[in-house]
N, C-alpha and C. Protein backbone atom coordinates (compact mmCIF):
# COMPACT_ATOMS: atom_id res chain seq x y z
N ALA A 1 -78.37 49.51 168.60
CA ALA A 1 -77.81 50.35 166.84
C ALA A 1 -77.98 51.06 166.18
N VAL A 2 -78.42 52.07 165.37
CA VAL A 2 -78.52 52.84 164.39
C VAL A 2 -77.83 53.71 164.02
N VAL A 3 -77.38 52.77 162.95
CA VAL A 3 -76.15 54.05 161.37
C VAL A 3 -76.90 54.03 160.39
N SER A 4 -77.07 55.77 160.17
CA SER A 4 -77.56 56.02 158.96
C SER A 4 -76.24 56.27 158.08
N THR A 5 -76.57 56.46 156.76
CA THR A 5 -76.01 56.85 155.68
C THR A 5 -76.04 58.08 155.25
N GLN A 6 -77.03 58.47 155.23
CA GLN A 6 -77.90 59.22 154.77
C GLN A 6 -76.92 60.92 155.48
N SER A 7 -76.29 60.93 155.54
CA SER A 7 -75.76 62.09 156.31
C SER A 7 -74.58 62.57 155.32
N GLY A 8 -74.45 61.71 154.32
CA GLY A 8 -73.43 62.22 153.52
C GLY A 8 -72.22 61.67 153.07
N HIS A 9 -71.12 62.09 153.12
CA HIS A 9 -70.02 61.41 152.53
C HIS A 9 -69.09 60.74 153.06
N TYR A 10 -68.52 59.50 152.93
CA TYR A 10 -67.60 58.99 154.35
C TYR A 10 -65.96 59.18 153.41
N GLY A 11 -65.28 59.58 154.09
CA GLY A 11 -64.02 59.88 153.70
C GLY A 11 -63.70 61.11 152.57
N ARG A 12 -62.90 60.76 151.93
CA ARG A 12 -62.56 61.18 150.77
C ARG A 12 -63.36 60.23 149.23
N ASP A 13 -63.78 61.44 149.05
CA ASP A 13 -64.86 60.64 147.18
C ASP A 13 -65.95 59.16 147.36
N GLY A 14 -66.25 59.20 148.93
CA GLY A 14 -67.29 58.60 149.60
C GLY A 14 -66.92 56.90 149.75
N LYS A 15 -65.29 57.03 149.85
CA LYS A 15 -64.87 56.00 149.85
C LYS A 15 -64.37 56.06 152.11
N MET A 16 -63.56 54.84 152.20
CA MET A 16 -63.36 54.99 153.66
C MET A 16 -62.81 53.60 153.62
N ASP A 17 -61.46 54.22 154.35
CA ASP A 17 -59.81 53.02 154.54
C ASP A 17 -60.50 52.13 155.63
N ILE A 18 -60.77 52.18 156.99
CA ILE A 18 -60.66 51.69 158.46
C ILE A 18 -62.30 52.05 158.72
N LEU A 19 -62.49 51.14 159.58
CA LEU A 19 -63.80 50.72 160.83
C LEU A 19 -63.57 50.37 162.19
N VAL A 20 -63.44 50.99 162.87
CA VAL A 20 -62.94 50.53 164.63
C VAL A 20 -64.10 50.05 165.14
N SER A 21 -64.17 48.93 165.34
CA SER A 21 -65.37 49.01 166.31
C SER A 21 -65.05 48.34 167.67
N ASN A 22 -65.69 49.65 168.68
CA ASN A 22 -64.81 48.77 169.92
C ASN A 22 -66.06 49.39 171.25
N VAL A 23 -66.67 48.59 171.42
CA VAL A 23 -68.19 48.27 171.95
C VAL A 23 -67.65 47.28 173.28
N GLY A 24 -67.91 48.01 174.47
CA GLY A 24 -67.51 46.75 175.69
C GLY A 24 -69.23 47.35 176.84
N THR A 25 -69.80 46.01 177.14
CA THR A 25 -70.54 46.24 177.69
C THR A 25 -70.99 45.01 178.19
N ASN A 26 -71.01 45.35 179.85
CA ASN A 26 -71.08 43.73 180.75
C ASN A 26 -71.99 44.43 181.77
N PRO A 27 -73.11 44.23 181.63
CA PRO A 27 -74.25 44.72 183.12
C PRO A 27 -74.42 43.15 184.04
N HIS A 28 -73.72 42.41 184.06
CA HIS A 28 -74.04 41.49 184.68
C HIS A 28 -72.61 41.30 185.40
N PHE A 29 -72.77 41.09 186.31
CA PHE A 29 -71.47 40.32 186.99
C PHE A 29 -72.13 39.20 188.08
N GLY A 30 -71.57 37.78 187.64
CA GLY A 30 -72.59 36.30 188.65
C GLY A 30 -72.44 35.46 187.23
N PRO A 31 -71.77 34.54 188.12
CA PRO A 31 -71.86 33.26 187.36
C PRO A 31 -72.90 33.54 185.74
N VAL A 32 -72.42 32.37 184.69
CA VAL A 32 -73.34 33.20 183.47
C VAL A 32 -74.37 31.96 183.34
N ASN A 33 -75.04 30.65 184.65
CA ASN A 33 -75.88 30.45 184.84
C ASN A 33 -76.84 31.39 185.05
N MET A 34 -76.28 32.32 186.12
CA MET A 34 -77.40 33.52 186.92
C MET A 34 -77.82 34.39 185.67
N CYS A 35 -76.58 34.47 184.27
CA CYS A 35 -77.17 36.20 184.29
C CYS A 35 -78.81 35.34 183.20
N ASP A 36 -80.14 36.81 183.17
CA ASP A 36 -81.12 36.86 183.27
C ASP A 36 -81.00 36.59 180.90
N GLU A 37 -82.23 36.45 180.43
CA GLU A 37 -82.42 36.84 179.01
C GLU A 37 -82.60 38.28 178.58
N LYS A 38 -83.28 39.12 179.68
CA LYS A 38 -82.50 40.75 178.73
C LYS A 38 -81.61 40.58 178.89
N THR A 39 -80.54 40.48 179.87
CA THR A 39 -79.56 41.21 179.98
C THR A 39 -78.20 40.66 179.42
N TRP A 40 -78.90 39.26 178.71
CA TRP A 40 -77.99 38.63 178.11
C TRP A 40 -78.32 38.86 176.59
N GLY A 41 -78.79 39.76 176.27
CA GLY A 41 -79.23 40.16 174.74
C GLY A 41 -78.82 41.18 174.81
N LYS A 42 -79.37 41.75 176.37
CA LYS A 42 -77.97 43.34 176.21
C LYS A 42 -76.41 42.77 175.27
N ILE A 43 -75.76 42.22 176.05
CA ILE A 43 -74.93 41.75 176.38
C ILE A 43 -74.56 41.83 174.53
N PHE A 44 -75.29 40.75 174.13
CA PHE A 44 -74.77 40.40 173.26
C PHE A 44 -75.16 41.10 171.38
N TYR A 45 -75.77 42.02 172.19
CA TYR A 45 -76.75 42.87 170.55
C TYR A 45 -75.80 44.05 170.59
N ASN A 46 -75.20 44.31 172.15
CA ASN A 46 -74.21 45.84 171.92
C ASN A 46 -72.61 45.18 171.58
N ASN A 47 -72.43 44.13 172.08
CA ASN A 47 -70.81 43.74 171.88
C ASN A 47 -71.13 42.89 170.72
N VAL A 48 -71.57 42.22 169.97
CA VAL A 48 -71.74 41.67 169.10
C VAL A 48 -72.40 42.02 167.69
N THR A 49 -73.88 42.44 167.72
CA THR A 49 -74.76 42.39 167.01
C THR A 49 -74.41 43.76 166.30
N CYS A 50 -73.89 45.39 167.22
CA CYS A 50 -74.24 46.25 166.90
C CYS A 50 -72.38 46.33 165.56
N SER A 51 -71.52 45.92 166.03
CA SER A 51 -70.51 45.10 165.50
C SER A 51 -70.41 44.85 164.29
N ALA A 52 -71.51 44.20 164.30
CA ALA A 52 -72.09 43.00 163.28
C ALA A 52 -72.99 44.07 161.91
N LEU A 53 -73.78 45.06 162.43
CA LEU A 53 -74.47 45.73 161.83
C LEU A 53 -73.35 46.89 160.99
N LEU A 54 -72.30 47.15 162.06
CA LEU A 54 -71.73 48.33 161.38
C LEU A 54 -70.85 47.92 160.55
N ALA A 55 -70.14 46.99 160.37
CA ALA A 55 -69.64 46.38 159.09
C ALA A 55 -70.46 45.76 157.88
N ALA A 56 -71.50 45.30 158.02
CA ALA A 56 -72.30 45.48 157.08
C ALA A 56 -73.05 46.68 156.54
N LYS A 57 -73.18 47.62 157.20
CA LYS A 57 -73.58 49.12 156.44
C LYS A 57 -72.47 49.88 155.65
N PHE A 58 -71.03 49.96 156.37
CA PHE A 58 -69.84 49.89 155.92
C PHE A 58 -68.81 49.44 155.16
N THR A 59 -69.23 48.46 154.79
CA THR A 59 -68.39 47.44 153.76
C THR A 59 -68.72 47.78 152.52
N PRO A 60 -69.65 48.13 152.05
CA PRO A 60 -69.35 48.94 150.44
C PRO A 60 -68.14 50.20 150.21
N PHE A 61 -68.39 51.08 150.87
CA PHE A 61 -67.78 52.04 151.38
C PHE A 61 -66.49 51.35 151.48
N LEU A 62 -65.80 50.37 152.65
CA LEU A 62 -64.55 50.39 152.57
C LEU A 62 -64.24 49.25 151.37
N ALA A 63 -65.04 48.30 150.68
CA ALA A 63 -64.72 48.05 149.48
C ALA A 63 -64.59 49.16 148.55
N GLN A 64 -64.74 50.31 147.78
CA GLN A 64 -64.36 50.89 147.52
C GLN A 64 -63.34 51.47 147.37
N SER A 65 -62.69 51.32 148.61
CA SER A 65 -60.87 52.20 148.73
C SER A 65 -60.15 51.29 148.35
N GLY A 66 -60.43 50.32 147.47
CA GLY A 66 -59.81 49.10 147.81
C GLY A 66 -58.66 48.41 148.61
N ASN A 67 -58.55 49.46 150.13
CA ASN A 67 -57.56 48.44 150.82
C ASN A 67 -58.53 48.46 151.95
N GLY A 68 -59.35 48.64 152.31
CA GLY A 68 -60.72 48.47 153.93
C GLY A 68 -60.10 47.64 155.11
N ASN A 69 -60.10 48.39 155.86
CA ASN A 69 -59.95 47.45 156.72
C ASN A 69 -61.27 47.84 157.88
N ILE A 70 -61.34 46.98 158.95
CA ILE A 70 -62.36 46.82 159.79
C ILE A 70 -61.96 46.09 160.91
N VAL A 71 -61.18 46.65 161.86
CA VAL A 71 -61.13 46.29 163.06
C VAL A 71 -62.24 45.97 164.74
N PHE A 72 -62.05 44.87 165.20
CA PHE A 72 -63.17 44.83 166.37
C PHE A 72 -62.47 44.80 167.63
N VAL A 73 -62.66 45.40 168.73
CA VAL A 73 -62.07 45.46 170.21
C VAL A 73 -63.24 43.98 170.75
N SER A 74 -62.11 42.84 171.20
CA SER A 74 -62.86 41.69 171.75
C SER A 74 -62.34 42.28 173.17
N SER A 75 -61.76 41.22 173.67
CA SER A 75 -60.62 41.16 175.04
C SER A 75 -60.30 40.29 175.19
N VAL A 76 -59.28 39.35 176.12
CA VAL A 76 -58.54 38.52 176.84
C VAL A 76 -59.86 37.23 177.34
N SER A 77 -60.54 38.20 177.60
CA SER A 77 -61.76 37.24 178.47
C SER A 77 -61.90 36.05 177.16
N GLY A 78 -62.27 36.60 176.11
CA GLY A 78 -62.54 35.65 174.78
C GLY A 78 -62.01 34.50 174.60
N PHE A 79 -60.74 34.79 175.19
CA PHE A 79 -59.91 33.28 174.46
C PHE A 79 -59.77 32.01 176.57
N CYS A 80 -60.26 32.84 177.43
CA CYS A 80 -60.09 32.32 178.65
C CYS A 80 -60.98 33.29 179.63
N PRO A 81 -62.79 32.78 180.04
CA PRO A 81 -63.20 33.29 180.63
C PRO A 81 -62.56 33.68 181.71
N MET A 82 -63.32 34.81 182.15
CA MET A 82 -62.67 35.04 183.52
C MET A 82 -64.02 34.71 184.59
N PRO A 83 -63.62 35.22 185.81
CA PRO A 83 -64.53 34.49 186.75
C PRO A 83 -65.75 35.54 186.96
N PHE A 84 -66.92 35.96 187.05
CA PHE A 84 -67.54 36.35 186.81
C PHE A 84 -68.06 37.58 186.01
N ILE A 85 -67.87 37.20 185.07
CA ILE A 85 -67.63 38.16 184.25
C ILE A 85 -68.13 36.91 182.75
N GLY A 86 -68.17 36.37 182.85
CA GLY A 86 -68.39 34.74 181.64
C GLY A 86 -69.65 35.60 180.71
N ALA A 87 -70.58 35.92 181.03
CA ALA A 87 -71.55 36.03 179.55
C ALA A 87 -70.53 37.15 179.02
N TYR A 88 -69.93 37.93 179.61
CA TYR A 88 -69.08 39.11 178.58
C TYR A 88 -68.35 38.56 177.92
N SER A 89 -67.40 37.26 178.49
CA SER A 89 -66.54 36.84 177.64
C SER A 89 -66.63 35.82 176.69
N VAL A 90 -68.24 35.38 176.79
CA VAL A 90 -69.16 34.50 175.80
C VAL A 90 -69.10 35.90 175.06
N SER A 91 -69.61 37.10 174.83
CA SER A 91 -69.79 37.81 173.60
C SER A 91 -68.26 38.31 173.14
N LYS A 92 -67.06 38.12 173.80
CA LYS A 92 -66.26 38.72 172.61
C LYS A 92 -65.62 36.82 172.42
N ALA A 93 -66.23 35.93 172.82
CA ALA A 93 -65.23 35.37 171.96
C ALA A 93 -66.55 35.23 170.42
N ALA A 94 -67.81 35.53 170.61
CA ALA A 94 -68.27 35.52 169.02
C ALA A 94 -68.13 36.58 168.53
N LEU A 95 -67.27 38.01 169.11
CA LEU A 95 -66.59 38.65 167.87
C LEU A 95 -65.49 38.15 167.24
N MET A 96 -64.27 37.03 168.32
CA MET A 96 -63.67 36.76 167.47
C MET A 96 -63.73 35.66 165.83
N SER A 97 -64.81 34.87 166.83
CA SER A 97 -66.01 33.95 165.36
C SER A 97 -66.09 35.55 164.17
N LEU A 98 -66.52 35.95 164.72
CA LEU A 98 -67.19 37.34 163.91
C LEU A 98 -66.14 37.63 162.64
N THR A 99 -65.06 38.00 163.07
CA THR A 99 -63.76 38.42 162.18
C THR A 99 -62.90 37.47 161.58
N LYS A 100 -63.19 36.19 162.28
CA LYS A 100 -62.55 35.16 161.51
C LYS A 100 -63.72 34.80 160.40
N ALA A 101 -65.01 34.67 160.34
CA ALA A 101 -65.89 34.93 159.02
C ALA A 101 -66.18 35.75 158.49
N LEU A 102 -65.77 36.95 158.93
CA LEU A 102 -65.72 38.17 158.12
C LEU A 102 -64.67 38.64 156.90
N SER A 103 -63.81 38.06 157.54
CA SER A 103 -62.49 38.03 157.11
C SER A 103 -62.54 37.08 155.82
N VAL A 104 -63.11 35.78 155.67
CA VAL A 104 -63.07 35.25 154.65
C VAL A 104 -63.95 35.55 153.47
N GLU A 105 -65.39 36.26 154.10
CA GLU A 105 -65.64 36.93 153.14
C GLU A 105 -65.73 38.24 152.69
N LEU A 106 -64.82 39.23 152.49
CA LEU A 106 -64.83 40.25 152.75
C LEU A 106 -63.27 40.05 152.00
N ALA A 107 -62.55 39.70 151.55
CA ALA A 107 -60.47 39.26 151.69
C ALA A 107 -61.06 39.16 149.78
N SER A 108 -62.00 39.19 149.26
CA SER A 108 -61.95 38.90 147.36
C SER A 108 -62.91 40.48 147.36
N ALA A 109 -63.02 41.82 148.63
CA ALA A 109 -63.97 42.59 148.56
C ALA A 109 -62.42 43.67 148.55
N ASN A 110 -61.23 43.07 149.49
CA ASN A 110 -60.25 43.61 149.81
C ASN A 110 -60.34 44.21 150.83
N VAL A 111 -60.87 43.94 151.02
CA VAL A 111 -61.59 44.19 153.20
C VAL A 111 -61.08 42.99 154.01
N ARG A 112 -59.92 43.60 154.56
CA ARG A 112 -59.11 42.84 155.70
C ARG A 112 -60.01 43.24 157.02
N VAL A 113 -59.80 42.11 157.86
CA VAL A 113 -61.19 42.24 158.87
C VAL A 113 -60.16 41.28 160.31
N ASN A 114 -59.75 41.99 160.90
CA ASN A 114 -59.09 41.82 162.14
C ASN A 114 -59.32 42.16 163.67
N CYS A 115 -58.43 41.58 164.88
CA CYS A 115 -58.84 42.37 165.52
C CYS A 115 -58.27 42.37 167.17
N ILE A 116 -58.70 43.39 167.78
CA ILE A 116 -57.76 43.25 169.32
C ILE A 116 -58.39 42.35 170.01
N ALA A 117 -57.33 41.58 171.25
CA ALA A 117 -57.54 41.19 172.23
C ALA A 117 -57.19 41.64 173.64
N PRO A 118 -57.37 43.58 174.19
CA PRO A 118 -56.82 43.81 175.71
C PRO A 118 -57.01 42.92 176.10
N GLY A 119 -56.29 43.45 177.09
CA GLY A 119 -56.63 42.25 178.71
C GLY A 119 -56.88 43.82 179.52
N ILE A 120 -56.04 44.09 180.84
CA ILE A 120 -56.84 45.17 181.91
C ILE A 120 -56.02 46.02 181.11
N ILE A 121 -57.00 47.14 180.76
CA ILE A 121 -56.43 48.11 179.84
C ILE A 121 -56.92 49.69 180.98
N GLU A 122 -56.11 51.02 181.26
CA GLU A 122 -56.53 51.91 182.04
C GLU A 122 -58.06 52.53 181.30
N THR A 123 -58.79 52.28 181.69
CA THR A 123 -59.83 52.49 181.29
C THR A 123 -61.26 52.75 181.90
N ASP A 124 -62.47 53.08 182.07
CA ASP A 124 -63.64 53.51 182.79
C ASP A 124 -63.89 52.12 183.06
N PHE A 125 -64.17 51.16 181.68
CA PHE A 125 -64.12 50.04 181.57
C PHE A 125 -63.86 48.78 182.91
N SER A 126 -62.44 49.23 183.47
CA SER A 126 -61.20 48.58 184.13
C SER A 126 -61.15 49.01 185.49
N SER A 127 -62.30 50.33 185.95
CA SER A 127 -61.97 50.75 187.48
C SER A 127 -61.92 50.25 188.26
N ALA A 128 -62.80 48.99 188.07
CA ALA A 128 -63.28 48.19 189.51
C ALA A 128 -61.93 47.10 189.75
N LEU A 129 -61.29 47.29 188.57
CA LEU A 129 -60.22 46.37 189.00
C LEU A 129 -58.89 47.26 189.46
N THR A 130 -58.98 48.43 188.59
CA THR A 130 -57.52 49.22 189.05
C THR A 130 -57.69 50.68 189.63
N SER A 131 -58.91 50.77 190.42
CA SER A 131 -59.16 51.54 191.28
C SER A 131 -59.20 51.22 192.73
N ASN A 132 -59.03 50.43 192.98
CA ASN A 132 -58.81 50.23 194.34
C ASN A 132 -57.27 49.60 194.12
N PRO A 133 -56.17 49.76 195.58
CA PRO A 133 -55.38 48.96 195.34
C PRO A 133 -55.00 48.17 195.39
N GLU A 134 -55.90 47.37 196.49
CA GLU A 134 -55.80 45.71 197.14
C GLU A 134 -56.23 45.13 196.06
N ILE A 135 -57.12 45.49 195.12
CA ILE A 135 -57.66 44.77 194.45
C ILE A 135 -56.55 44.61 192.78
N LEU A 136 -55.92 45.72 192.43
CA LEU A 136 -55.12 45.71 191.52
C LEU A 136 -54.68 44.53 191.52
N LYS A 137 -53.18 45.04 193.06
CA LYS A 137 -52.51 44.04 193.73
C LYS A 137 -52.28 43.04 193.13
N LYS A 138 -53.78 41.88 193.63
CA LYS A 138 -53.96 40.94 193.33
C LYS A 138 -54.37 40.46 191.47
N THR A 139 -54.33 41.99 191.12
CA THR A 139 -55.22 41.54 189.85
C THR A 139 -53.84 41.44 188.74
N LEU A 140 -52.63 41.98 189.47
CA LEU A 140 -51.41 41.81 188.42
C LEU A 140 -50.69 40.97 189.31
N ASN A 141 -51.12 39.89 189.80
CA ASN A 141 -49.90 38.89 189.79
C ASN A 141 -50.99 37.82 188.89
N ASN A 142 -50.98 38.15 188.21
CA ASN A 142 -51.88 37.05 187.17
C ASN A 142 -51.24 37.75 185.81
N VAL A 143 -50.96 39.17 186.03
CA VAL A 143 -50.60 39.55 184.62
C VAL A 143 -48.39 39.36 184.57
N PRO A 144 -47.81 38.91 183.45
CA PRO A 144 -46.19 38.33 183.75
C PRO A 144 -45.85 39.79 183.90
N MET A 145 -46.06 41.18 182.86
CA MET A 145 -45.61 42.62 183.05
C MET A 145 -45.88 43.63 184.11
N ARG A 146 -46.85 42.49 184.89
CA ARG A 146 -47.07 43.54 186.68
C ARG A 146 -47.30 44.83 186.49
N ARG A 147 -47.92 45.09 185.46
CA ARG A 147 -48.51 46.86 185.19
C ARG A 147 -50.03 46.69 184.70
N VAL A 148 -51.03 47.84 184.09
CA VAL A 148 -52.09 48.24 183.52
C VAL A 148 -51.39 47.88 182.11
N GLY A 149 -52.41 48.17 180.52
CA GLY A 149 -51.15 48.53 179.80
C GLY A 149 -52.51 50.26 179.43
N LYS A 150 -52.35 50.53 178.22
CA LYS A 150 -52.95 51.67 178.72
C LYS A 150 -53.19 51.75 177.13
N PRO A 151 -54.63 52.45 176.33
CA PRO A 151 -55.07 52.83 175.93
C PRO A 151 -54.38 52.80 174.81
N ASP A 152 -53.00 53.77 174.26
CA ASP A 152 -52.38 54.44 173.52
C ASP A 152 -51.50 52.82 172.89
N GLU A 153 -51.21 52.04 173.37
CA GLU A 153 -50.49 50.72 173.62
C GLU A 153 -52.13 50.06 172.01
N CYS A 154 -52.73 49.70 172.86
CA CYS A 154 -53.93 49.95 171.52
C CYS A 154 -54.61 50.21 170.83
N ALA A 155 -54.26 51.25 170.42
CA ALA A 155 -53.58 52.64 169.37
C ALA A 155 -53.45 51.73 168.36
N GLY A 156 -52.29 51.66 169.14
CA GLY A 156 -51.43 51.23 168.21
C GLY A 156 -51.02 49.79 167.33
N ALA A 157 -51.51 48.89 168.38
CA ALA A 157 -52.17 47.87 167.35
C ALA A 157 -53.04 47.30 166.25
N VAL A 158 -53.83 48.89 167.06
CA VAL A 158 -54.37 48.78 165.97
C VAL A 158 -54.20 49.46 164.42
N ALA A 159 -52.92 50.93 164.70
CA ALA A 159 -52.58 51.24 163.28
C ALA A 159 -51.53 50.14 162.31
N PHE A 160 -50.93 49.77 163.17
CA PHE A 160 -50.07 48.78 162.49
C PHE A 160 -51.02 47.52 161.52
N LEU A 161 -52.25 47.01 162.30
CA LEU A 161 -53.57 46.01 162.10
C LEU A 161 -53.95 46.93 160.10
N VAL A 162 -54.16 48.25 159.96
CA VAL A 162 -54.72 49.00 159.24
C VAL A 162 -53.88 50.04 158.19
N SER A 163 -52.30 49.45 158.93
CA SER A 163 -51.65 49.93 158.25
C SER A 163 -50.88 49.01 156.88
N ASP A 164 -50.09 49.22 155.73
CA ASP A 164 -49.36 48.14 154.62
C ASP A 164 -49.17 46.95 155.28
N ASP A 165 -47.69 47.78 157.13
CA ASP A 165 -47.35 46.24 157.39
C ASP A 165 -47.38 45.62 157.26
N ALA A 166 -49.35 45.13 157.71
CA ALA A 166 -49.78 44.30 157.97
C ALA A 166 -50.98 43.39 156.30
N SER A 167 -50.14 44.69 155.84
CA SER A 167 -51.25 43.83 154.24
C SER A 167 -51.56 42.78 153.90
N TYR A 168 -50.85 41.56 154.41
CA TYR A 168 -51.32 40.23 154.13
C TYR A 168 -51.64 39.84 155.65
N ILE A 169 -52.45 40.18 156.85
CA ILE A 169 -52.99 39.87 157.60
C ILE A 169 -54.75 40.17 157.52
N THR A 170 -55.18 39.06 158.01
CA THR A 170 -56.81 39.26 157.88
C THR A 170 -57.11 37.85 158.77
N GLY A 171 -58.46 38.23 159.95
CA GLY A 171 -58.97 37.46 160.15
C GLY A 171 -58.42 36.99 161.35
N GLU A 172 -57.81 37.71 162.58
CA GLU A 172 -56.38 37.43 162.71
C GLU A 172 -56.46 38.42 164.45
N THR A 173 -56.90 37.67 165.57
CA THR A 173 -57.39 38.79 166.35
C THR A 173 -55.26 38.90 167.44
N VAL A 174 -55.15 39.28 167.60
CA VAL A 174 -53.85 39.95 168.65
C VAL A 174 -54.27 40.16 169.43
N LYS A 175 -53.68 39.80 170.68
CA LYS A 175 -53.69 38.83 171.77
C LYS A 175 -52.89 40.93 172.58
N MET A 176 -53.03 41.37 173.70
CA MET A 176 -52.40 42.47 174.15
C MET A 176 -52.93 42.52 175.26
N ASP A 177 -51.90 42.01 176.42
CA ASP A 177 -52.64 41.66 176.84
C ASP A 177 -51.29 41.64 178.47
N GLY A 178 -50.30 41.68 178.48
CA GLY A 178 -49.37 42.06 179.48
C GLY A 178 -48.56 40.78 179.54
N GLY A 179 -49.05 38.86 178.91
CA GLY A 179 -48.33 38.81 178.76
C GLY A 179 -49.37 36.82 179.90
N ILE A 180 -50.94 37.96 179.23
CA ILE A 180 -51.55 36.37 180.67
C ILE A 180 -52.30 35.30 180.12
N PRO A 181 -51.52 34.33 180.89
CA PRO A 181 -51.74 33.41 179.90
C PRO A 181 -53.43 32.52 179.45
N VAL A 182 -53.43 32.51 178.76
CA VAL A 182 -54.70 31.92 178.26
C VAL A 182 -54.38 30.78 177.19
N ARG A 183 -56.28 30.03 177.10
CA ARG A 183 -56.29 28.63 176.19
C ARG A 183 -57.16 29.85 175.38
N PHE A 184 -57.46 28.59 174.27
CA PHE A 184 -58.23 28.90 173.44
C PHE A 184 -59.39 27.09 172.69
């Protein structure tokens, strides 16, 4: 990821209130121990490193606002790895840990850092699960609400986390998955 701050100002008076990092790459479908080093590196670079670099680059602007917020988009698979997407799941667990670490480091700068962990959301990324009616039916058997989530529902959770209503919340990951039982 290449991030440049040379292009000008951010927000009002060079301040920025919100950074949302929504990255998801999974070029490997299969067992974790069958993921080659190059693919593993790509998954972690895109899903974790890019978010860390974005946060580092924009933290000064977020701190200047006096009420900065970072929200990372992880996955419910970070809580409980799902079959055949284990490498992706491990990267999303790492993103939750990044959330915890940065929340402690940035609290004194008045920057809150939180995370959402969506389940199956109606996007291109989940189309392998949602486009085939037979696969979708099997998938929804594991979702107590028996439906796929919508992107607007994720946006609503992010809007809450960056609002004044969540001003005492930092370092948390909000699971939004239709009630999928997970462990961590």
